[in-house]
């Protein structure tokens, strides 16, 4: 979906296809047919943007077979779909029964991450619509901070070395194709770059704001209790750009000491994804790696609100006594695109947890899932038009 900002620039809205996990090119093509085109039809649009997730196996097929890449582009056009952004955070296995810490490997200290992201940039340059010259790829925020991933200054140095190589490759790609591909680190709780503030040091050291910036995920922003009114201007001050933003909402529990609240939270403690949980104390942010750990342990005080990294549907807040951080999304979006010029031109709805919701909330059919995704995009569209952007055909 395309929008015209009051300053005349084009803003793209898409939804991320990692909600329909597939490891192979055949699986990706099936997604376009079974999910993406039906969502477009529900919205009554001739064209719909999708934030494509290409797992490593699918990306290698496309890189090694030019005919397959031409076929994918033709299929996108045939189904009224366009791609200006890729989600390059998960490498593979995002549809497994248990993802958890695996999603953070390989990280930016490992050569596989550089190779994968380079491939994605080359593919995106070939998939961009004819009238679009800029694409974005969101990626892992360097590495997981502890556990299976490296940590500390050595990890940052190794990661920045790889990103420096990536920048050189992106420059060469633009010289070759005329397409500018930008990469955005996606701060996430528990990672080396956990917050937008954590991003400023490494990205300032990298010194390539035209190529590498921050992907602001509003669920992650809210889970870390970051204030958009402080976080986004701080990025501006540091000279860090926002190539892309992901529109998402976290799970919020205002009174975690109440038995009814804890029972409601327990329904979201599921085995597939990691749901980092945070609370803000007078001494700073406290957290656990997963929601179940927060509920069964003593790491988090129960005196203040808890927020959990669980991407809940934008249009359907959890039933009381829980709620979502949709207000944080709304505030961030106003700061991202509501000013005289947009801070970013690529927006992506990313609710990949539909099938991880409590059983009674999960869509049981493809049609129900398409209904939900279309409802999320409709909400995002309304927010954008309320901010003065004009939806384009």
XYZ file of C-alpha atoms in Angstrom:
393
model
C 0.000 0.000 0.000
C 1.333 3.395 -0.958
C 0.776 6.759 0.662
C 1.742 10.292 -0.270
C 3.223 12.264 2.601
C 2.353 15.986 2.735
C 5.966 16.757 1.778
C 5.423 14.838 -1.461
C 7.460 11.752 -0.610
C 6.174 8.206 -1.011
C 5.572 6.064 2.095
C 5.102 2.300 1.742
C 3.029 0.097 4.067
C 3.380 -3.681 3.915
C 2.878 -6.724 6.088
C 5.603 -9.222 6.898
C 5.288 -12.714 5.450
C 7.189 -14.382 8.290
C 3.694 -15.064 9.641
C 3.497 -17.663 6.825
C 6.791 -19.516 7.392
C 8.286 -21.313 4.420
C 11.843 -22.495 3.889
C 11.802 -23.072 0.125
C 10.960 -21.057 -2.960
C 7.979 -23.309 -3.643
C 6.714 -22.459 -0.176
C 7.137 -18.737 -0.842
C 5.179 -19.003 -4.089
C 2.423 -20.840 -2.228
C 2.314 -18.001 0.332
C 1.677 -15.482 -2.399
C -1.223 -17.549 -3.723
C -2.773 -18.764 -0.482
C -2.257 -15.774 1.818
C -0.933 -12.542 0.327
C -3.278 -12.229 -2.632
C -6.355 -13.014 -0.479
C -5.311 -10.266 1.957
C -4.998 -7.829 -0.938
C -8.461 -8.741 -2.182
C -9.983 -8.216 1.249
C -8.546 -4.719 1.306
C -9.978 -3.956 -2.122
C -6.583 -2.889 -3.443
C -5.047 -3.475 -6.853
C -1.619 -3.514 -5.233
C -0.409 -4.662 -1.810
C 3.042 -4.370 -0.319
C 4.529 -7.385 1.408
C 7.639 -7.478 3.586
C 8.993 -10.704 2.200
C 10.847 -13.202 4.396
C 13.156 -15.420 2.359
C 14.723 -18.203 4.401
C 18.293 -19.144 3.573
C 17.315 -22.054 1.332
C 14.863 -19.946 -0.664
C 17.327 -17.087 -1.031
C 20.075 -19.412 -2.307
C 17.732 -20.864 -4.928
C 16.934 -17.384 -6.188
C 20.565 -16.273 -6.228
C 21.728 -19.379 -8.084
C 18.863 -19.536 -10.593
C 18.132 -16.283 -12.476
C 15.082 -17.895 -14.082
C 13.634 -18.625 -10.640
C 14.158 -14.993 -9.650
C 12.416 -13.792 -12.805
C 9.613 -16.217 -12.020
C 9.187 -14.828 -8.513
C 9.046 -11.277 -9.825
C 6.449 -12.270 -12.421
C 4.371 -14.035 -9.783
C 4.425 -10.944 -7.559
C 3.206 -8.800 -10.438
C 0.545 -11.311 -11.443
C -0.916 -11.364 -7.945
C -0.837 -7.592 -7.437
C 1.977 -7.663 -4.883
C 5.087 -5.534 -4.534
C 8.225 -5.760 -2.418
C 10.286 -2.811 -1.182
C 11.516 -4.404 2.053
C 12.740 -7.791 3.244
C 12.803 -9.166 6.771
C 16.328 -10.548 7.095
C 16.232 -11.212 10.862
C 15.308 -14.936 10.883
C 17.823 -17.014 8.917
C 15.899 -20.274 8.783
C 13.579 -22.450 10.827
C 11.129 -19.702 11.796
C 8.255 -22.123 11.352
C 9.697 -24.789 13.646
C 7.740 -25.908 16.689
C 10.425 -24.325 18.878
C 12.321 -21.259 17.680
C 13.356 -19.493 20.903
C 17.098 -18.635 20.908
C 17.687 -20.201 17.495
C 16.396 -17.097 15.739
C 19.559 -15.209 16.787
C 21.935 -17.511 14.902
C 23.933 -17.020 12.848
C 24.688 -13.557 14.171
C 26.826 -10.739 12.809
C 30.026 -12.292 14.200
C 29.513 -15.295 11.884
C 30.223 -15.235 8.130
C 26.902 -16.850 7.277
C 25.029 -13.721 8.381
C 27.027 -11.469 6.073
C 26.599 -13.852 3.143
C 22.850 -14.172 3.729
C 22.281 -10.426 4.017
C 24.377 -9.754 0.922
C 22.195 -12.195 -1.000
C 19.034 -10.534 0.281
C 20.250 -7.113 -0.834
C 21.000 -8.401 -4.333
C 17.624 -10.094 -4.569
C 15.764 -7.040 -3.345
C 17.471 -4.856 -5.933
C 16.022 -7.192 -8.570
C 12.552 -7.373 -7.001
C 11.905 -3.666 -6.463
C 9.071 -2.199 -8.550
C 10.201 -0.393 -11.670
C 9.355 3.028 -10.216
C 11.118 2.436 -6.861
C 14.869 2.847 -6.408
C 15.262 2.288 -2.657
C 14.827 -0.921 -0.704
C 15.397 -1.921 2.917
C 16.419 -5.074 4.763
C 15.879 -5.379 8.513
C 18.336 -7.589 10.368
C 19.508 -9.039 13.660
C 20.781 -6.382 16.136
C 24.332 -7.765 16.023
C 23.948 -10.758 18.383
C 22.194 -12.193 21.399
C 23.758 -10.757 24.540
C 24.198 -13.961 26.537
C 23.589 -17.689 26.480
C 24.309 -19.140 23.051
C 25.483 -15.872 21.528
C 28.665 -13.860 22.008
C 28.677 -10.697 24.051
C 30.749 -7.693 24.912
C 33.101 -5.469 22.976
C 34.641 -8.292 20.943
C 31.251 -9.190 19.478
C 30.585 -5.573 18.571
C 33.982 -5.240 16.878
C 33.512 -8.420 14.850
C 29.977 -7.444 13.901
C 31.020 -3.960 12.790
C 33.778 -5.448 10.657
C 31.168 -7.564 8.865
C 28.840 -4.584 8.481
C 31.680 -2.528 7.006
C 32.109 -5.209 4.362
C 28.362 -5.180 3.772
C 28.372 -1.412 3.239
C 31.081 -1.785 0.600
C 28.980 -4.418 -1.161
C 25.860 -2.247 -1.018
C 27.753 0.664 -2.527
C 28.939 -1.585 -5.357
C 25.402 -2.924 -5.829
C 24.031 0.581 -6.267
C 26.755 1.411 -8.772
C 25.802 -1.710 -10.725
C 21.992 -1.544 -10.546
C 21.051 2.025 -9.676
C 19.097 0.627 -6.706
C 19.952 1.790 -3.177
C 19.546 -0.934 -0.552
C 19.696 0.108 3.108
C 20.031 -2.215 6.091
C 18.406 -1.616 9.469
C 19.425 -3.204 12.778
C 16.296 -4.146 14.706
C 16.851 -3.542 18.450
C 15.326 -6.341 20.508
C 15.318 -7.099 24.253
C 18.153 -9.419 25.237
C 20.365 -8.583 22.269
C 23.638 -6.662 22.127
C 21.576 -3.826 20.673
C 18.569 -4.065 22.963
C 17.251 -0.514 22.617
C 17.485 2.360 20.171
C 19.919 3.979 22.608
C 22.161 0.894 22.378
C 22.289 1.341 18.607
C 23.812 4.794 18.584
C 27.329 3.776 19.687
C 27.903 0.953 17.181
C 26.233 2.744 14.292
C 28.090 5.968 14.961
C 31.321 3.961 14.979
C 30.316 2.343 11.685
C 29.914 5.773 10.140
C 27.621 4.811 7.245
C 24.209 6.373 8.017
C 23.316 6.318 4.322
C 23.484 2.518 4.393
C 22.912 1.164 7.913
C 20.448 2.505 10.454
C 17.777 1.304 12.880
C 14.556 -0.591 12.283
C 12.201 0.706 14.963
C 9.952 -2.168 16.025
C 7.240 -0.635 18.196
C 6.659 -3.869 20.145
C 10.342 -3.998 21.079
C 10.367 -0.279 21.826
C 7.438 -0.690 24.208
C 8.758 -3.882 25.841
C 11.913 -1.971 26.807
C 9.786 0.918 28.110
C 11.412 3.322 25.670
C 9.593 6.603 25.234
C 9.194 7.346 21.506
C 9.326 11.084 22.184
C 12.823 10.647 23.604
C 14.096 7.713 21.551
C 13.472 8.999 18.042
C 14.886 12.525 18.494
C 17.923 10.926 20.172
C 18.550 8.917 17.007
C 18.331 12.147 15.009
C 20.833 13.815 17.294
C 23.253 10.906 16.934
C 22.898 10.962 13.145
C 21.328 7.485 13.077
C 18.694 6.985 10.396
C 15.510 4.889 10.480
C 15.330 3.097 7.118
C 12.368 1.008 8.276
C 9.821 0.670 11.081
C 7.779 -2.340 12.116
C 4.304 -1.674 13.447
C 3.645 -4.100 16.269
C 2.241 -4.170 19.795
C 3.457 -5.897 22.950
C 1.508 -7.589 25.729
C 0.944 -5.264 28.722
C -0.044 -6.260 32.273
C -0.692 -3.280 34.511
C -1.024 -5.222 37.772
C 1.124 -8.376 37.592
C 0.703 -9.109 41.302
C -2.978 -9.998 40.865
C -3.763 -13.708 40.476
C -6.190 -13.066 37.620
C -3.527 -11.130 35.714
C -0.945 -13.850 36.198
C -3.402 -16.474 35.025
C -4.139 -14.431 31.916
C -0.422 -13.971 31.216
C 0.216 -17.688 31.604
C -2.012 -18.344 28.592
C 0.551 -16.474 26.441
C 3.580 -18.394 27.791
C 3.967 -20.783 24.853
C 6.855 -22.989 23.666
C 7.568 -21.650 20.190
C 8.921 -18.100 20.483
C 10.935 -16.243 23.090
C 8.831 -13.662 24.940
C 11.284 -11.439 26.785
C 9.504 -9.729 29.689
C 10.444 -6.415 31.258
C 9.413 -4.058 34.039
C 10.659 -0.606 34.890
C 11.900 -0.082 38.458
C 13.430 2.924 40.248
C 16.806 1.258 39.636
C 16.189 0.787 35.925
C 14.887 -1.908 33.613
C 14.594 -5.479 34.933
C 13.827 -8.439 32.759
C 13.739 -12.135 31.981
C 14.394 -13.968 28.735
C 10.928 -15.500 28.608
C 7.430 -14.975 29.972
C 7.287 -18.323 31.735
C 10.466 -17.469 33.618
C 8.910 -14.192 34.750
C 5.794 -15.938 36.011
C 7.480 -18.790 37.866
C 10.567 -17.024 39.190
C 11.369 -14.036 41.360
C 13.486 -12.038 38.923
C 10.806 -9.435 38.274
C 9.142 -7.364 41.001
C 5.379 -7.474 40.799
C 4.815 -3.879 41.863
C 4.850 -2.258 38.442
C 3.545 -3.001 34.946
C 5.035 -5.865 32.983
C 5.471 -5.888 29.236
C 6.210 -8.994 27.232
C 7.655 -9.368 23.746
C 4.583 -11.044 22.309
C 3.375 -9.467 19.077
C -0.378 -9.269 19.623
C -2.763 -8.375 16.767
C -2.980 -4.621 16.335
C -6.738 -4.424 15.892
C -7.729 -6.841 18.673
C -6.302 -6.059 22.074
C -6.153 -8.904 24.582
C -9.166 -9.260 26.839
C -9.006 -7.660 30.302
C -7.156 -7.777 32.617
C -4.448 -7.578 29.905
C -4.027 -5.016 27.177
C -1.522 -4.104 24.468
C 0.943 -1.302 23.852
C -0.937 0.027 20.829
C -0.703 3.586 22.245
C 3.101 3.335 21.992
C 2.743 2.347 18.338
C 0.437 5.309 17.714
C 2.823 7.743 19.378
C 5.831 6.353 17.531
C 4.044 6.401 14.185
C 3.116 10.063 14.644
C 6.775 10.855 15.249
C 7.946 8.680 12.367
C 5.696 10.019 9.611
C 3.493 12.709 11.144
C 6.008 15.549 10.975
C 6.885 17.900 8.113
C 9.120 15.181 6.637
C 8.992 11.431 7.368
C 11.765 9.844 9.411
C 11.140 6.633 7.486
C 9.347 5.686 4.295
C 9.039 1.938 4.858
C 6.460 0.655 7.348
C 5.739 -3.013 7.961
C 3.036 -4.632 10.083
C 4.728 -7.585 11.778
C 2.459 -9.859 13.786
C 4.062 -13.270 13.293
C 2.516 -14.830 16.406
C -1.021 -15.576 15.201
C -0.567 -19.325 15.669
C 1.186 -18.817 19.022
C -1.792 -17.000 20.546
C -3.840 -18.815 23.200
C -5.791 -21.544 21.368
C -9.138 -19.776 21.535
C -7.665 -16.703 19.796
C -5.873 -18.469 16.942
C -7.317 -18.281 13.412
C -8.352 -21.804 12.497
C -8.451 -21.299 8.724
C -6.548 -19.407 6.056
C -9.601 -17.220 5.564
C -9.688 -16.220 9.209
C -5.979 -15.415 9.163
C -6.412 -13.287 6.036
C -9.286 -11.471 7.734
C -7.063 -10.675 10.718
C -4.109 -9.455 8.669
C -6.388 -7.289 6.546
C -7.896 -5.811 9.716
C -4.417 -4.941 11.010
C -3.517 -3.250 7.738
C -6.803 -1.352 7.779
C -6.002 -0.032 11.242
C -2.545 1.040 10.093
C -4.027 2.687 7.003
C -6.452 4.671 9.153
C -3.643 5.816 11.439
C -1.661 7.037 8.440
C -4.537 8.926 6.850
C -5.348 10.499 10.226
C -1.779 11.821 10.214
C -2.386 13.541 6.901
C -0.995 10.976 4.483
C -3.014 10.271 1.334
C -3.585 6.706 0.263
C -2.669 6.137 -3.381
C -4.290 3.693 -5.823
